[in-house]
mmCIF file of C-alpha atoms and ligand atoms in Angstrom:
data_model
loop_
_atom_site.group_PDB
_atom_site.id
_atom_site.type_symbol
_atom_site.label_atom_id
_atom_site.label_comp_id
_atom_site.label_asym_id
_atom_site.label_seq_id
_atom_site.Cartn_x
_atom_site.Cartn_y
_atom_site.Cartn_z
ATOM 1 C CA MET A 13 87.475 20.618 -4.505
ATOM 2 C CA ASN A 14 89.551 21.898 -1.638
ATOM 3 C CA ILE A 15 87.549 24.125 0.715
ATOM 4 C CA PRO A 16 89.852 26.349 2.763
ATOM 5 C CA LEU A 17 87.884 27.817 5.663
ATOM 6 C CA PRO A 18 89.140 30.687 7.778
ATOM 7 C CA GLU A 19 88.721 29.918 11.498
ATOM 8 C CA LEU A 20 86.517 32.984 11.773
ATOM 9 C CA SER A 21 83.753 31.854 9.424
ATOM 10 C CA LEU A 22 80.033 31.426 9.491
ATOM 11 C CA VAL A 23 79.458 28.621 7.018
ATOM 12 C CA ALA A 24 76.110 28.219 5.282
ATOM 13 C CA LEU A 25 75.519 24.781 3.824
ATOM 14 C CA ILE A 26 73.163 25.326 0.902
ATOM 15 C CA GLY A 27 71.320 22.426 -0.692
ATOM 16 C CA ALA A 28 68.009 20.700 -1.174
ATOM 17 C CA SER A 29 66.709 18.144 1.274
ATOM 18 C CA SER A 30 68.677 14.906 0.693
ATOM 19 C CA SER A 31 71.629 16.734 -0.870
ATOM 20 C CA GLY A 32 73.736 15.367 1.977
ATOM 21 C CA LYS A 33 74.210 18.465 4.141
ATOM 22 C CA SER A 34 73.990 16.691 7.495
ATOM 23 C CA ARG A 35 76.260 13.916 6.305
ATOM 24 C CA PHE A 36 78.751 16.484 4.971
ATOM 25 C CA ALA A 37 78.599 18.395 8.265
ATOM 26 C CA ALA A 38 79.210 15.248 10.317
ATOM 27 C CA ARG A 39 82.144 14.259 8.152
ATOM 28 C CA HIS A 40 83.946 17.603 8.069
ATOM 29 C CA PHE A 41 83.106 19.406 11.311
ATOM 30 C CA ARG A 42 82.972 18.767 15.041
ATOM 31 C CA ALA A 43 79.459 18.166 16.351
ATOM 32 C CA PRO A 44 79.222 21.393 18.426
ATOM 33 C CA GLU A 45 80.191 23.463 15.376
ATOM 34 C CA VAL A 46 77.092 22.363 13.476
ATOM 35 C CA LEU A 47 73.743 24.019 14.172
ATOM 36 C CA SER A 48 71.002 22.193 12.306
ATOM 37 C CA SER A 49 67.451 23.353 11.764
ATOM 38 C CA ASP A 50 66.304 19.798 12.532
ATOM 39 C CA ALA A 51 67.941 19.834 15.934
ATOM 40 C CA PHE A 52 66.493 23.248 16.772
ATOM 41 C CA ARG A 53 62.984 22.235 15.641
ATOM 42 C CA ALA A 54 63.305 19.247 17.948
ATOM 43 C CA LEU A 55 64.510 21.463 20.805
ATOM 44 C CA VAL A 56 61.643 23.945 20.549
ATOM 45 C CA ALA A 57 58.844 21.583 19.478
ATOM 46 C CA ASN A 58 59.905 18.015 20.433
ATOM 47 C CA ASP A 59 59.913 16.914 16.793
ATOM 48 C CA GLU A 60 62.261 17.840 13.962
ATOM 49 C CA ASN A 61 59.447 17.752 11.418
ATOM 50 C CA VAL A 62 57.070 20.258 13.047
ATOM 51 C CA LEU A 63 57.362 22.825 10.284
ATOM 52 C CA ASP A 64 55.248 25.451 12.060
ATOM 53 C CA ALA A 65 58.074 25.582 14.593
ATOM 54 C CA ASN A 66 60.366 27.048 11.948
ATOM 55 C CA GLU A 67 60.296 30.617 13.182
ATOM 56 C CA ASP A 68 61.114 29.672 16.778
ATOM 57 C CA ALA A 69 63.681 27.124 15.607
ATOM 58 C CA PHE A 70 65.547 29.570 13.384
ATOM 59 C CA ASP A 71 65.398 32.399 15.934
ATOM 60 C CA SER A 72 66.998 29.994 18.420
ATOM 61 C CA LEU A 73 69.551 28.711 15.918
ATOM 62 C CA TYR A 74 70.747 32.201 14.971
ATOM 63 C CA PHE A 75 70.797 33.242 18.630
ATOM 64 C CA VAL A 76 73.158 30.379 19.456
ATOM 65 C CA ALA A 77 75.193 31.039 16.307
ATOM 66 C CA GLY A 78 75.655 34.645 17.448
ATOM 67 C CA LYS A 79 76.884 33.514 20.867
ATOM 68 C CA ARG A 80 79.401 31.178 19.232
ATOM 69 C CA LEU A 81 80.638 33.829 16.803
ATOM 70 C CA ALA A 82 81.081 36.260 19.692
ATOM 71 C CA ARG A 83 83.530 33.683 21.101
ATOM 72 C CA GLY A 84 85.320 33.421 17.787
ATOM 73 C CA LEU A 85 84.101 29.886 17.111
ATOM 74 C CA LEU A 86 83.602 28.652 13.573
ATOM 75 C CA THR A 87 79.940 27.792 13.094
ATOM 76 C CA VAL A 88 78.091 25.849 10.401
ATOM 77 C CA VAL A 89 74.401 26.336 9.609
ATOM 78 C CA ASP A 90 72.944 22.997 8.477
ATOM 79 C CA ALA A 91 69.640 24.016 6.867
ATOM 80 C CA THR A 92 68.554 24.065 3.232
ATOM 81 C CA ASN A 93 69.293 27.804 2.925
ATOM 82 C CA VAL A 94 67.815 27.750 -0.573
ATOM 83 C CA GLN A 95 65.714 30.868 0.152
ATOM 84 C CA PRO A 96 67.310 34.326 -0.129
ATOM 85 C CA SER A 97 65.689 35.374 3.177
ATOM 86 C CA ALA A 98 67.492 32.592 5.067
ATOM 87 C CA ARG A 99 70.825 33.504 3.515
ATOM 88 C CA LYS A 100 70.299 37.191 4.231
ATOM 89 C CA ARG A 101 70.082 36.434 7.945
ATOM 90 C CA ILE A 102 73.303 34.443 7.779
ATOM 91 C CA VAL A 103 75.189 37.203 5.955
ATOM 92 C CA GLU A 104 73.883 39.813 8.407
ATOM 93 C CA LEU A 105 74.838 37.701 11.400
ATOM 94 C CA ALA A 106 78.358 37.177 10.059
ATOM 95 C CA ARG A 107 78.784 40.882 9.420
ATOM 96 C CA ALA A 108 77.476 41.783 12.867
ATOM 97 C CA HIS A 109 80.231 39.626 14.361
ATOM 98 C CA ASP A 110 82.894 40.614 11.867
ATOM 99 C CA VAL A 111 83.385 37.072 10.558
ATOM 100 C CA LEU A 112 83.357 35.825 6.975
ATOM 101 C CA PRO A 113 80.104 34.479 5.565
ATOM 102 C CA VAL A 114 80.999 31.394 3.513
ATOM 103 C CA ALA A 115 78.659 29.434 1.233
ATOM 104 C CA VAL A 116 79.165 25.728 0.554
ATOM 105 C CA VAL A 117 76.693 24.680 -2.127
ATOM 106 C CA LEU A 118 75.735 21.001 -2.346
ATOM 107 C CA ASP A 119 74.343 21.068 -5.867
ATOM 108 C CA VAL A 120 73.283 17.445 -6.277
ATOM 109 C CA GLU A 121 71.544 16.143 -9.402
ATOM 110 C CA GLU A 122 67.755 16.233 -9.081
ATOM 111 C CA ASP A 123 67.299 12.552 -9.943
ATOM 112 C CA VAL A 124 69.778 11.617 -7.201
ATOM 113 C CA LEU A 125 67.936 13.833 -4.699
ATOM 114 C CA VAL A 126 64.607 12.234 -5.508
ATOM 115 C CA ALA A 127 66.020 8.699 -5.395
ATOM 116 C CA ARG A 128 67.519 9.356 -1.946
ATOM 117 C CA HIS A 129 64.340 11.009 -0.770
ATOM 118 C CA GLU A 130 62.194 8.045 -1.800
ATOM 119 C CA VAL A 131 64.090 5.646 0.465
ATOM 120 C CA ARG A 132 64.107 7.947 3.502
ATOM 121 C CA GLY A 133 61.609 7.259 6.220
ATOM 122 C CA ASP A 134 62.342 10.445 8.139
ATOM 123 C CA ARG A 135 60.968 13.079 5.759
ATOM 124 C CA PRO A 136 57.155 13.274 5.711
ATOM 125 C CA PHE A 137 56.926 15.422 2.572
ATOM 126 C CA GLY A 138 56.757 14.490 -1.095
ATOM 127 C CA ALA A 139 59.456 14.555 -3.762
ATOM 128 C CA GLY A 140 57.853 17.744 -5.109
ATOM 129 C CA VAL A 141 59.234 19.609 -2.102
ATOM 130 C CA VAL A 142 62.727 18.362 -2.898
ATOM 131 C CA ARG A 143 62.340 19.396 -6.541
ATOM 132 C CA GLY A 144 61.186 22.807 -5.314
ATOM 133 C CA HIS A 145 64.368 23.152 -3.261
ATOM 134 C CA ALA A 146 66.459 22.219 -6.317
ATOM 135 C CA HIS A 147 64.608 24.833 -8.353
ATOM 136 C CA ASP A 148 65.166 27.511 -5.699
ATOM 137 C CA LEU A 149 68.840 26.572 -5.549
ATOM 138 C CA ARG A 150 69.307 26.861 -9.316
ATOM 139 C CA ARG A 151 67.846 30.363 -9.206
ATOM 140 C CA SER A 152 70.020 31.378 -6.247
ATOM 141 C CA VAL A 153 73.401 29.982 -6.912
ATOM 142 C CA ARG A 154 74.719 32.668 -9.217
ATOM 143 C CA ASN A 155 73.749 35.450 -6.804
ATOM 144 C CA LEU A 156 75.587 34.270 -3.729
ATOM 145 C CA GLU A 157 78.562 36.628 -4.018
ATOM 146 C CA LYS A 158 76.207 39.525 -4.669
ATOM 147 C CA GLU A 159 74.261 38.548 -1.531
ATOM 148 C CA GLY A 160 77.421 39.071 0.478
ATOM 149 C CA PHE A 161 79.060 35.646 0.760
ATOM 150 C CA ARG A 162 82.793 36.265 0.745
ATOM 151 C CA HIS A 163 83.672 32.754 -0.398
ATOM 152 C CA VAL A 164 81.433 30.488 -2.447
ATOM 153 C CA PHE A 165 82.324 26.825 -2.932
ATOM 154 C CA HIS A 166 79.990 25.337 -5.515
ATOM 155 C CA LEU A 167 80.104 21.531 -5.405
ATOM 156 C CA ARG A 168 78.536 20.466 -8.689
ATOM 157 C CA GLY A 169 77.061 16.992 -8.418
ATOM 158 C CA ALA A 170 77.051 14.223 -5.817
ATOM 159 C CA ALA A 171 80.555 13.088 -6.770
ATOM 160 C CA ALA A 172 81.976 16.558 -6.114
ATOM 161 C CA VAL A 173 80.245 16.630 -2.718
ATOM 162 C CA GLU A 174 81.820 13.256 -1.842
ATOM 163 C CA ALA A 175 85.279 14.349 -2.982
ATOM 164 C CA ALA A 176 85.357 17.720 -1.185
ATOM 165 C CA VAL A 177 88.123 18.290 1.347
ATOM 166 C CA VAL A 178 87.670 20.876 4.092
ATOM 167 C CA GLU A 179 90.788 22.585 5.358
ATOM 168 C CA ARG A 180 91.065 25.099 8.204
ATOM 169 C CA VAL A 181 93.199 28.136 7.570
ATOM 170 C CA PRO A 182 94.166 30.690 10.210
HETATM 171 N N1 LIG B 17 72.985 9.882 1.230
HETATM 172 C C1 LIG B 17 73.506 8.923 0.418
HETATM 173 N N2 LIG B 17 74.691 9.129 -0.215
HETATM 174 C C2 LIG B 17 75.348 10.282 -0.050
HETATM 175 C C3 LIG B 17 74.827 11.298 0.756
HETATM 176 C C4 LIG B 17 73.614 11.054 1.399
HETATM 177 O O1 LIG B 17 72.920 7.867 0.274
HETATM 178 N N3 LIG B 17 76.499 10.460 -0.685
HETATM 179 C C5 LIG B 17 71.721 9.627 1.899
HETATM 180 C C6 LIG B 17 71.855 9.661 3.410
HETATM 181 O O2 LIG B 17 72.173 8.399 3.908
HETATM 182 C C7 LIG B 17 70.475 10.095 3.845
HETATM 183 C C8 LIG B 17 70.002 10.937 2.673
HETATM 184 O O3 LIG B 17 70.841 10.657 1.579
HETATM 185 O O4 LIG B 17 69.596 9.029 3.971
HETATM 186 C C9 LIG B 17 70.066 12.400 2.967
HETATM 187 O O5 LIG B 17 71.355 12.776 3.462
HETATM 188 P P1 LIG B 17 71.437 13.931 4.527
HETATM 189 O O6 LIG B 17 72.872 14.202 4.801
HETATM 190 O O7 LIG B 17 70.549 13.634 5.677
HETATM 191 O O8 LIG B 17 70.794 15.125 3.634
HETATM 192 P P2 LIG B 17 70.353 16.568 4.078
HETATM 193 O O9 LIG B 17 70.796 17.492 2.986
HETATM 194 O O10 LIG B 17 70.860 16.866 5.447
HETATM 195 O O11 LIG B 17 68.774 16.472 4.065
HETATM 196 P P3 LIG B 17 67.715 17.317 4.934
HETATM 197 O O12 LIG B 17 67.728 18.721 4.376
HETATM 198 O O13 LIG B 17 66.413 16.633 4.675
HETATM 199 O O14 LIG B 17 68.140 17.281 6.365
HETATM 200 MG MG1 LIG B 18 69.907 17.326 7.209
#
């Protein structure tokens, strides 16, 4: 799938843990364009896996995103974004800065997610958490336009995620 992104976009990557969001972000965007919840948890709490740092981490992430959008810089939010509350903040932030909220959904097969998760040493939670993300995603995915995302790119399966091409449009 070709993903044409307007330069004035706030891009939400949406996908379970191990769906490949960070890898996708690294492949298709410049490092400063990508704000990841992991990086912000590490900044505020020294460790990307301190989950009780979530509120501070996300407040900081959206603060920085707002500063970037005010400069007209395309920004990517690398977090699971499988919860409606997380996506609501992204849509509101985009609207506040008059940029387009764009959803890129990494909808990877659950067995692939779990297999990747099992070989990761950097995620101290069980596969049940990953399955929970996949469940939340399935419930969410059809509502994204209604939530306010102006473009929704739904990559169905790991192969579609691998094959995606991101293109910048003025
Ligand atoms: N991976 C893989 N093949 C792919 C994509 C990812 O083997 N096509 C592996 C990566 O090497 C990594 C794991 O799957 O070990 C998760 O990829 P990552 O991009 O880190 O996934 P995220 O969605 O960012 O996971 P998280 O939400 O936990 O940060
Ligand atoms: Mg990641």
